[in-house]
Coordinates of C-alpha atoms (C1' of nucleotides) in Angstrom, one line a residue:
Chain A
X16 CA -23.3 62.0 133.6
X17 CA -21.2 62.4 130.4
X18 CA -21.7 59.4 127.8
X19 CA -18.4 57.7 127.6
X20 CA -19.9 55.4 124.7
X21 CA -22.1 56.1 122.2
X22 CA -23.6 53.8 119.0
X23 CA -22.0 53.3 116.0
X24 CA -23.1 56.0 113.1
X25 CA -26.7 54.6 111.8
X26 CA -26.8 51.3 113.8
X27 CA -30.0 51.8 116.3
X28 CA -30.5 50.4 119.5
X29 CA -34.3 49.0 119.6
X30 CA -35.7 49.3 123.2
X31 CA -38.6 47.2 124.2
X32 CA -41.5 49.3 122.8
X33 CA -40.3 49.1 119.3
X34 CA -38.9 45.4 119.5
X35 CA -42.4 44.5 120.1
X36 CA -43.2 45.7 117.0
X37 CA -40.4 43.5 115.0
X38 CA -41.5 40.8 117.0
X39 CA -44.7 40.8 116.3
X40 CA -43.5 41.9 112.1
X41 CA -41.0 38.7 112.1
X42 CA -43.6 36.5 113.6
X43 CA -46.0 37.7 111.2
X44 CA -43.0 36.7 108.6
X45 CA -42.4 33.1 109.8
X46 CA -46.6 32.6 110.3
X47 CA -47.1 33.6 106.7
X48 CA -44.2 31.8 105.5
X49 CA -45.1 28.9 106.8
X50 CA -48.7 28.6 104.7
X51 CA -46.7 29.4 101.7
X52 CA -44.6 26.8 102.7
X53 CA -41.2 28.6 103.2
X54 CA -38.7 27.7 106.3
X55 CA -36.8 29.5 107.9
X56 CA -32.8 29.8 107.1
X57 CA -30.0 31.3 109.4
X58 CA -26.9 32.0 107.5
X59 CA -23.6 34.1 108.6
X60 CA -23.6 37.7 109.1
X61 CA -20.3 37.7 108.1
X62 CA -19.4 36.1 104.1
X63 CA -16.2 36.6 101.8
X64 CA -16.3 39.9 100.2
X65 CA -15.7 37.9 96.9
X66 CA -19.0 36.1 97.2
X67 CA -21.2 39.6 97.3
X68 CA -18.8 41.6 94.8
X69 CA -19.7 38.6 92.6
X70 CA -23.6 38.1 93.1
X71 CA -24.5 41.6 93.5
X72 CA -21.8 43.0 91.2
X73 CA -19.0 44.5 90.9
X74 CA -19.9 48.0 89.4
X75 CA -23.0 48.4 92.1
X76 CA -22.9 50.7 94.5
X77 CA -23.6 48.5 97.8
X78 CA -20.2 46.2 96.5
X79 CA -18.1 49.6 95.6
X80 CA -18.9 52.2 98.6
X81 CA -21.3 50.6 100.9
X82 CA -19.8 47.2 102.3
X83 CA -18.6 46.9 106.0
X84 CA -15.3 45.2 105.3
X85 CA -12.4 43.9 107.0
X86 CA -9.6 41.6 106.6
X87 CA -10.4 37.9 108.3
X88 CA -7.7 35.2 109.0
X89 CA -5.5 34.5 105.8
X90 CA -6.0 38.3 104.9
X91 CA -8.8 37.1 103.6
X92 CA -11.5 39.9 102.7
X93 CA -14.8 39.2 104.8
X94 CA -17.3 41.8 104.8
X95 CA -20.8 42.1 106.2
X96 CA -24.1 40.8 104.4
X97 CA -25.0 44.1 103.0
X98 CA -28.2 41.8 101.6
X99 CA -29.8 38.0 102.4
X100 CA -29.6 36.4 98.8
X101 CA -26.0 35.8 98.4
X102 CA -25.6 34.1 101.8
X103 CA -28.6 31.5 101.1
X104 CA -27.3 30.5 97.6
X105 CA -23.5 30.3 99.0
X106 CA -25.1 27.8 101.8
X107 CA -27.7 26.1 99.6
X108 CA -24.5 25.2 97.0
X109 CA -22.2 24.6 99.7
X110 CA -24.6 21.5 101.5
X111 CA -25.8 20.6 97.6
X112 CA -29.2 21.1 98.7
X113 CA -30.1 20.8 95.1
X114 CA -29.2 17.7 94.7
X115 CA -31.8 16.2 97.4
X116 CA -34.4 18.4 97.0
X117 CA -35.1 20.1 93.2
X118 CA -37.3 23.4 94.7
X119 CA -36.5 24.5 98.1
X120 CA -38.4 27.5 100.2
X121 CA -36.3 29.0 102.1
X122 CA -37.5 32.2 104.5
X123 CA -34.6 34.7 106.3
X124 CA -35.0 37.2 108.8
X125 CA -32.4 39.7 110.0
X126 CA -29.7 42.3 110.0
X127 CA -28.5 44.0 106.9
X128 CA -25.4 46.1 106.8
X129 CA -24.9 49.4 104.6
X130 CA -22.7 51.9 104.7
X131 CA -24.7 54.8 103.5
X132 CA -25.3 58.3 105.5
X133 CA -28.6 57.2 107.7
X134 CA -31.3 58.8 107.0
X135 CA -35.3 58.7 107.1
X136 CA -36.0 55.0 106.7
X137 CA -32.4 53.7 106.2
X138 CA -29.9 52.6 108.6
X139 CA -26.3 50.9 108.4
X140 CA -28.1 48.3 110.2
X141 CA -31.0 47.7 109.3
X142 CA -33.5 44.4 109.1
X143 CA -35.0 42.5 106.1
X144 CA -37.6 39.7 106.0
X145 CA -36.3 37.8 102.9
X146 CA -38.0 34.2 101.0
X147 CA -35.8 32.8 98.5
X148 CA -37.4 29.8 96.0
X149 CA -34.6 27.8 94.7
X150 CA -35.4 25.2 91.7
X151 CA -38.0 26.4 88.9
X152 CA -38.0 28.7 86.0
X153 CA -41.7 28.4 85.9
X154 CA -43.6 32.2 86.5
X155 CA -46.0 30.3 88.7
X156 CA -42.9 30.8 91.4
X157 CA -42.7 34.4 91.0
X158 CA -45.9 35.0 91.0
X159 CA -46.0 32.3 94.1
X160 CA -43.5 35.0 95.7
X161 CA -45.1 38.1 95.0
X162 CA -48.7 36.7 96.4
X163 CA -46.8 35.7 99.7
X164 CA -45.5 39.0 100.2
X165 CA -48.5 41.1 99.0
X166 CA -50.4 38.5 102.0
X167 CA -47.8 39.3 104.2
X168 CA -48.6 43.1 103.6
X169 CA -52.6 42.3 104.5
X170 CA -51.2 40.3 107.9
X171 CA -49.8 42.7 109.0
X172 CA -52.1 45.4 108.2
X173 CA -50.2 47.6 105.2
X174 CA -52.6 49.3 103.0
X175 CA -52.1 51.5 100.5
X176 CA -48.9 49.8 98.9
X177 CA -48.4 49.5 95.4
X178 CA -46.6 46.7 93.1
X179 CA -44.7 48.0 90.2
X180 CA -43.3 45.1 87.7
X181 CA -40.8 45.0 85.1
X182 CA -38.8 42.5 83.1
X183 CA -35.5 43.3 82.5
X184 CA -34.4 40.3 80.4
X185 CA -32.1 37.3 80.7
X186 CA -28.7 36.1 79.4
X187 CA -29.9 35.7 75.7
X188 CA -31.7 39.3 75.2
X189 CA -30.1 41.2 77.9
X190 CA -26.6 41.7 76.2
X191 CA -28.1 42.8 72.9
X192 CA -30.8 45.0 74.9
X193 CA -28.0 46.6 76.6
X194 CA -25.7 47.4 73.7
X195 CA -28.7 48.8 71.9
X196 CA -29.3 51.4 75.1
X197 CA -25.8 52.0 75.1
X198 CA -25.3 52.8 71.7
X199 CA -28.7 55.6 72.5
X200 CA -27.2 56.9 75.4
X201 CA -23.6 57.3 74.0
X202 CA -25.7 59.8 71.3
X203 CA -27.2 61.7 73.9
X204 CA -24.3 61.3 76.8
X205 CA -23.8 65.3 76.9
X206 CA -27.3 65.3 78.4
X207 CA -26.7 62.8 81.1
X208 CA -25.5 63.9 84.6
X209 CA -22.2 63.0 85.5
X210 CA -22.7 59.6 87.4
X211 CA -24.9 58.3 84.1
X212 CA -22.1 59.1 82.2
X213 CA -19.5 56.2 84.0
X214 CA -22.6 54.3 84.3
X215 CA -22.6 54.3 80.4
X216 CA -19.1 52.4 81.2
X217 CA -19.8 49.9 83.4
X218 CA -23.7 49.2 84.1
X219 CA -26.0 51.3 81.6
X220 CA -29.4 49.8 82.6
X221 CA -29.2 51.9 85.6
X222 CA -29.2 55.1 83.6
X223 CA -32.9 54.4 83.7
X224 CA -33.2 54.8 87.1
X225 CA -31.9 57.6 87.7
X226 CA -33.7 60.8 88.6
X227 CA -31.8 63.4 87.1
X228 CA -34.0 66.0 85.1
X229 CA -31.8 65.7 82.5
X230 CA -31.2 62.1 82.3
X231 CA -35.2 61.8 82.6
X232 CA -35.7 63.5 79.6
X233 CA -33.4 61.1 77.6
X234 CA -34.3 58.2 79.4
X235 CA -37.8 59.2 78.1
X236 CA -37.8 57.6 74.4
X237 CA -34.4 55.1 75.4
X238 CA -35.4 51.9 74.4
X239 CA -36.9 49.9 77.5
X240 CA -36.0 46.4 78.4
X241 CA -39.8 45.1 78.1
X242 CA -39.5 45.7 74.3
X243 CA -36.4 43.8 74.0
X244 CA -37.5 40.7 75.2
X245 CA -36.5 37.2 74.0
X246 CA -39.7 35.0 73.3
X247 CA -38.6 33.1 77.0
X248 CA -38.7 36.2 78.7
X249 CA -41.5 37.8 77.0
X250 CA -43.8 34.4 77.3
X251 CA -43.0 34.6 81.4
X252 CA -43.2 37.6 81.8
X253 CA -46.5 38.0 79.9
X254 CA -47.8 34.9 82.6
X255 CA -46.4 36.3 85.3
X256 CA -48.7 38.7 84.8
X257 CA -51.9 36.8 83.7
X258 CA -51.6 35.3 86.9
X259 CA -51.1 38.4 89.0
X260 CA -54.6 39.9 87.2
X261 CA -55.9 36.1 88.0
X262 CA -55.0 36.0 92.0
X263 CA -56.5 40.1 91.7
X264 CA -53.0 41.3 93.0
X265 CA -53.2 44.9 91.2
X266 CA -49.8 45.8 90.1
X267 CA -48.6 48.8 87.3
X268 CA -46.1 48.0 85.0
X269 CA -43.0 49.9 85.3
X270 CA -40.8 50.0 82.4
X271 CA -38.1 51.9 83.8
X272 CA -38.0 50.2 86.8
X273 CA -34.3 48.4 86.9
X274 CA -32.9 46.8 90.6
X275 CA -29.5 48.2 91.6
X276 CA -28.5 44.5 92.2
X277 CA -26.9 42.7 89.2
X278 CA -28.2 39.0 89.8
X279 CA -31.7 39.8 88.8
X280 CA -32.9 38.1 85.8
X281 CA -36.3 38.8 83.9
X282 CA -39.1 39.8 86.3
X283 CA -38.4 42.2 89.2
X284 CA -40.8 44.3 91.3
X285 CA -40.7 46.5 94.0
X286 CA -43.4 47.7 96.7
X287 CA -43.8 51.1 97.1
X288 CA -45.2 52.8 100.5
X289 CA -47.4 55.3 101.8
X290 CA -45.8 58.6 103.1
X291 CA -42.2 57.1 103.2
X292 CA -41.0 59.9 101.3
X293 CA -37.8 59.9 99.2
X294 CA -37.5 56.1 101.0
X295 CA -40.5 54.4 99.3
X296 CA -38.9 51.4 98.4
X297 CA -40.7 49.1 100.9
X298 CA -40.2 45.8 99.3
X299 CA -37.8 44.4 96.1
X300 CA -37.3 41.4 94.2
X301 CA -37.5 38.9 91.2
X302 CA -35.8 36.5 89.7
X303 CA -32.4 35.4 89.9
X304 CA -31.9 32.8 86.9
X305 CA -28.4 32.9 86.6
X306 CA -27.1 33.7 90.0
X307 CA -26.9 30.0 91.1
X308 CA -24.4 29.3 88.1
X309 CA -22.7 31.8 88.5
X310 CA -21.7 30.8 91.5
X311 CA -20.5 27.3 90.7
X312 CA -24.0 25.4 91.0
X313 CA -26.6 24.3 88.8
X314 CA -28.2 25.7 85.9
X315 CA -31.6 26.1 88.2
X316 CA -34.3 29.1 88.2
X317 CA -34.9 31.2 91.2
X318 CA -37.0 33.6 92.9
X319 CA -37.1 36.0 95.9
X320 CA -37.4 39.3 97.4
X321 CA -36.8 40.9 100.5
X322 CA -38.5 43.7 102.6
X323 CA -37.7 45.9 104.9
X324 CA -38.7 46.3 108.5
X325 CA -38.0 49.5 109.6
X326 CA -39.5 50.7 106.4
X327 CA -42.6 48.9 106.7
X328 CA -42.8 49.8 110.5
X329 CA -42.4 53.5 109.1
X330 CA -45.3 53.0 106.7
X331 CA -47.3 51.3 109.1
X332 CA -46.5 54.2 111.7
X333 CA -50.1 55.3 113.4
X334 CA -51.5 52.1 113.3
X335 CA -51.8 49.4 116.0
X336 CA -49.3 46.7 115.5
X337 CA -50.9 44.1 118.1
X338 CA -48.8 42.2 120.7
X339 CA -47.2 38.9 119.2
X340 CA -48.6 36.5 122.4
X341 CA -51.5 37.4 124.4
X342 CA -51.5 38.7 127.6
X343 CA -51.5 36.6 130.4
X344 CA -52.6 37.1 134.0
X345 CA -50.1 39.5 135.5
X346 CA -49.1 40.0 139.5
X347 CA -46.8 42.1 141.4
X348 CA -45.4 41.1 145.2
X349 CA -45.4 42.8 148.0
X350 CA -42.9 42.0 150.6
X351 CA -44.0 44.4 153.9
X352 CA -41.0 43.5 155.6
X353 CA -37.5 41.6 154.9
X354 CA -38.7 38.8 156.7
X355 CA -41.1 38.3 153.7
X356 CA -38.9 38.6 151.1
X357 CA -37.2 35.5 150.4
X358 CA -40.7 33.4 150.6
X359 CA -41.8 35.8 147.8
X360 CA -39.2 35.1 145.6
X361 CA -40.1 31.7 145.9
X362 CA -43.6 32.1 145.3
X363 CA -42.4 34.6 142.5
X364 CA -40.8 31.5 141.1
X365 CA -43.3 29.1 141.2
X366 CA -46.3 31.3 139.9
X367 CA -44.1 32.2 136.8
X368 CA -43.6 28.6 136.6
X369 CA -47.3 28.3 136.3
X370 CA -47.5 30.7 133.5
X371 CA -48.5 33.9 135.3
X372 CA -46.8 36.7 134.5
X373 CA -45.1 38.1 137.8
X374 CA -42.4 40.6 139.4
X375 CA -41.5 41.8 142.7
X376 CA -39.4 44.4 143.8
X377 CA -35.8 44.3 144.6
X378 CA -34.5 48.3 146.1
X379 CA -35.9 47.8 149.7
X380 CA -38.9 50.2 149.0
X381 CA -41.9 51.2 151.4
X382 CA -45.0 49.0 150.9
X383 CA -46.0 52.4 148.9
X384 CA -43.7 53.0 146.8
X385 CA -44.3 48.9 146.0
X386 CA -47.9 50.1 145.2
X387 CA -47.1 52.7 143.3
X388 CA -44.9 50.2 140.7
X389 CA -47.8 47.8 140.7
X390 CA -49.7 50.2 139.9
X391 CA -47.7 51.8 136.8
X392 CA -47.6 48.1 135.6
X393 CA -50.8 47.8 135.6
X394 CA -50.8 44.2 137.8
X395 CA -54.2 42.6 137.8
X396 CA -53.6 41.1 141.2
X397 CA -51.1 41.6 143.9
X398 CA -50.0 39.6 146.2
X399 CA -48.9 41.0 149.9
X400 CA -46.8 39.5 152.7
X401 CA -46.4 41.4 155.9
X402 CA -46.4 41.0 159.8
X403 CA -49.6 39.7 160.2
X404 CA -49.7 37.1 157.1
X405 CA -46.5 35.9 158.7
X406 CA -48.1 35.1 161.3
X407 CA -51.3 33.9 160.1
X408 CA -49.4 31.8 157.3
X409 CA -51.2 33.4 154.7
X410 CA -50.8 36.0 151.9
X411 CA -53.2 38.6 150.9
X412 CA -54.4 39.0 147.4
X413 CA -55.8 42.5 145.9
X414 CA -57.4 42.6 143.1
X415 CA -56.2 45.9 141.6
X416 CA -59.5 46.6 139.4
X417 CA -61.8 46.3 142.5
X418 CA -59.8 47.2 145.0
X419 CA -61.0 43.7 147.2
X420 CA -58.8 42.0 149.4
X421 CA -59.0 38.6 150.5
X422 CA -56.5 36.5 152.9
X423 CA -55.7 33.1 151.7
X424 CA -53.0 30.5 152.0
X425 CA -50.6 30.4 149.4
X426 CA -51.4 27.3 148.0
X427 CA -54.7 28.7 147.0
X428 CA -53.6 32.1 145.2
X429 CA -53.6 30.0 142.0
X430 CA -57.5 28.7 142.3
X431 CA -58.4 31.9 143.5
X432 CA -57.4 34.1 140.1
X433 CA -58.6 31.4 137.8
X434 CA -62.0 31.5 139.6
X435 CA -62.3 35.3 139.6
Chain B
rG1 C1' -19.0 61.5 98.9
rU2 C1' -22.2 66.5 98.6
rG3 C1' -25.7 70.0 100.8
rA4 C1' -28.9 72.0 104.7
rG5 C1' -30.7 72.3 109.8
rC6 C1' -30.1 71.3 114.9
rG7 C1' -27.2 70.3 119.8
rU8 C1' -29.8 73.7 127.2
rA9 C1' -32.2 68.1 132.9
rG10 C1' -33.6 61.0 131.5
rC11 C1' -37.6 63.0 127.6
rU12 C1' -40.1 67.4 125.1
rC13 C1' -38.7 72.2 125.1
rA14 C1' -38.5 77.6 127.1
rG15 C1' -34.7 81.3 128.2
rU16 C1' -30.3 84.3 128.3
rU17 C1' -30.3 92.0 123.7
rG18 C1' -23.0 88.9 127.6
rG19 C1' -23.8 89.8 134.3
rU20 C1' -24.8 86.6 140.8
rU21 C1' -27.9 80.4 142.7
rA22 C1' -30.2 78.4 134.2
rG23 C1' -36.3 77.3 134.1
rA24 C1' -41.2 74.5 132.9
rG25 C1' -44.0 70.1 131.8
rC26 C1' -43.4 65.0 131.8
rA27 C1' -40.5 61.1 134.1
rC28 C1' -37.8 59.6 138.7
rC29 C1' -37.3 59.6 144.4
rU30 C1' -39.4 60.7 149.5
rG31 C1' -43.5 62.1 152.5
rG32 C1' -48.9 63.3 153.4
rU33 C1' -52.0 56.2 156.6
rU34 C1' -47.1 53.0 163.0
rG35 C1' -49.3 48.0 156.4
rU36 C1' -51.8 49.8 150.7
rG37 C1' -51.8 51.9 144.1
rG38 C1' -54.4 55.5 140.7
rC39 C1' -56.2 61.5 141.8
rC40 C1' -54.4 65.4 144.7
rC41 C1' -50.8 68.0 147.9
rA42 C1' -45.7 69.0 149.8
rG43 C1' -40.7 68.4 149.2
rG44 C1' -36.3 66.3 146.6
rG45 C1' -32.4 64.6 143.3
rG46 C1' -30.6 65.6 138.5
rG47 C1' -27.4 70.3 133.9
rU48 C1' -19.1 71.9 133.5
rC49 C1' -26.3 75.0 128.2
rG50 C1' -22.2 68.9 122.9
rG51 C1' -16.5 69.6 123.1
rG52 C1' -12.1 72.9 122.3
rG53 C1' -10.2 77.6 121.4
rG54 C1' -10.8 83.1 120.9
rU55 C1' -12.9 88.1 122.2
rU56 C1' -14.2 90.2 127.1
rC57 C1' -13.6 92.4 133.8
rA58 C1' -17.3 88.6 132.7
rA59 C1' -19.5 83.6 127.6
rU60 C1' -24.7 79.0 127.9
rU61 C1' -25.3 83.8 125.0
rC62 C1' -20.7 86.8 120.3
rC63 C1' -16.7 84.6 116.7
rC64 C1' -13.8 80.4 114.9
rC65 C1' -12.9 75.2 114.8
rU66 C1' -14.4 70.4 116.0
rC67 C1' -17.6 66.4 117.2
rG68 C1' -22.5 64.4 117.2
rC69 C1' -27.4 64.0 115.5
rU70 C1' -31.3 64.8 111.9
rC71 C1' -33.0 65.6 107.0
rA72 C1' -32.1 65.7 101.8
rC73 C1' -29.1 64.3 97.3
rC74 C1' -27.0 59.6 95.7
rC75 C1' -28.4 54.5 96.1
rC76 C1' -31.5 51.1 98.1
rA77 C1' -35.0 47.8 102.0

RNA sequence: GUGAGCGUAGCUCAGUUGGUUAGAGCACCUGGUUGUGGCCCAGGGGGUCGGGGGUUCAAUUCCCCUCGCUCACCCCA
């Protein structure tokens, strides 16, 4: 058979082996969230383009190449939530939230959309576990949000991570900070690849990111950002980190380390993994002071990161990632003849009811071929109606580990496992 | 957007220096017990060798194009 359909470029479908692994790394999420006291939000897929051009930026790269957009009613420009923060702000100003509550927690699980060539560890689709702290300025909240997500790494058994930390300033020493760099790199610019060169233009804090030979060497003795603090940002920054050494969280500074979103304000951090490769971004955030104005809110502090799965499942690859419930008593049903069928899918019924975990079969199949499934499913018991039961208005249980059979009526198959 | 590698069965892969019915392991199905699983044995289904074009008596194999996938750059989670 030919495929007449096939996915979309870079969006994966997730069969039931690996789903149980973002089950069990999203229930992890909402378990862990829930002691740091962070609830869950669901916001749209789908936002104006005009909201993430103006949170993330306009001269980043998601906003210029990487957004899924399309024209919505009114021509309007909608485009798919290439990230969570922009969506949670946008919902938190449009229901006031701030004005009823002065911190909120909020926790987000789901699908991101990118439109980058897939690769290792990246997909156009892809999923992110995000927490969000709306309300305080105080470093005590970053540091809140960095503990939660260094606990979430322990949960779900992630060693061998490490924190880097910056700060790369807010609206008073940022400008000046920046014009200073600028003003260096512009000296230097013939040395600087070609995409550091419009970066120069429009966003030259990047230029420290980047991983050009050449731009590294000039990068090298550009001034950073952490010596170009304002006494706010420098005060925070310098408790964010007392309180990291405090908690025992290990983290390196990083004074090169600049986010490719524009909304981040003063601290930011990212998680780096074990043997991810040129993908070792496991985890980003900081804070966000300004975002929340800029939007048409508040003047309020805020706080978040966001990590993601398939990156995390990658660096946790190898390891046992346990099932997210326990397993439960399971049973298979035999019907011998047709006769016996539709009596077993109302026992089916009512033992699912009563919690067990049950299936029968459903392609007319010899009582052998029956076994054989059980078998590959690994049943404990199973449950098998023939002739003879019929007649004896009974059914016969097997236990699959022993091998024993016993007859019994079918209001007593229930006793009968939970005495065994 | 740029570069590299790879497309043979559901999966992992062999193979064809151009030549009749293209193979293996696993998976799947049936049977070996008139009503019983695992192990074993026997048998079976399933492939226009990614698609199109060219060269040739003959192409899965050679050439060109195309599509898809993967990896890397870039950027980010």
């Amino acid at each position: 058979m030919k495929n007449l359909y096939q996915a979309v470029k870079g969006m994966a479908d997730i069969f039931p082996d690996q789903a149980r692994k973002f089950a069990t790394l999203e229930a992890a999420a909402r378990a862990v969230g829930e002691r740091y006291g962070y609830e869950e939000i669901r916001t749209p897929l789908v936002e104006p383009t005009e909201l993430f051009a103006r949170s993330i930026g306009e001269t980043t790269d998601i906003v210029q190449k990487e957004m899924f957009s399309f024209s919505g009613p009114g021509d309007k420009s909608l485009s798919l939530r290439p990230e969570g923060t922009a969506g949670v702000v946008r919902a938190y100003l449009e229901h006031a939230v701030y004005a009823q509550q002065p911190l909120v927690r909020y926790l987000y699980l789901g699908p991101m959309f990118r439109r980058e060539r897939p690769q290792a560890g990246r997909r156009r689709q892809f999923h992110q576990f995000g927490i969000e702290a709306l309300g305080s300025r105080r470093p005590a909240i970053d540091v809140e949000t960095i503990d939660l997500l260094t606990c979430y790494l322990e949960e779900v058994g992630m060693d061998g991570w490490e924190l880097g930390i910056n700060s790369v300033g807010c609206n008073r020493c940022r400008p000046g900070f920046r014009e200073e760099l600028r003003l260096y790199l512009e000296k230097r610019r013939e040395e600087l690849c070609e995409n550091c060169r419009s970066r120069l233009e429009t966003n030259p804090l990047r230029v420290l990111d980047c991983k050009n030979p050449g731009c590294r060497k000039v990068i090298e003795k550009a001034p950073k950002p952490i010596d170009h603090l304002c006494d706010d940002c420098a005060s925070h920054f310098e408790e964010v980190r007392a309180l990291l050494t405090e908690l025992a969280v290990p983290f390196t500074l990083q004074p090169l380390l600049v986010r490719g979103l524009d909304y981040y304000t003063s601290v930011v951090y990212e998680i780096y993994g074990p043997s991810l490769g040129a993908q070792d971004a496991v985890a980003g955030g900081g804070r966000y002071d300004t975002l929340v104005e800029e939007l048409g809110g508040p003047s309020l502090g805020a706080a978040g990161f966001s990590i993601g799965l398939e990156r995390l499942l990658l660096s946790l690859k190898g390891r046992e990632i346990p099932a997210p419930s326990p397993p439960s008593i399971s049973l298979y049903l035999v019907a011998v003849m047709e006769e016996a069928f539709r009596p077993n899918a109302v026992l089916l019924s009512r033992l699912r009811r009563r919690g067990f975990k049950a299936v029968m079969d459903y392609l007319n199949r010899s009582l052998k071929a029956q076994m054989r499934e059980a078998n590959k499913r690994r049943v404990d018991y199973v449950l098998i109606r023939g002739k003879d039961e019929m007649e004896k208005g009974v059914i016969k249980l097997k236990d699959m580990k022993t091998g024993e059979e016993s007859l019994l009526p079918e209001g007593e198959v229930v006793e009968k496992i939970f005495m065994e």
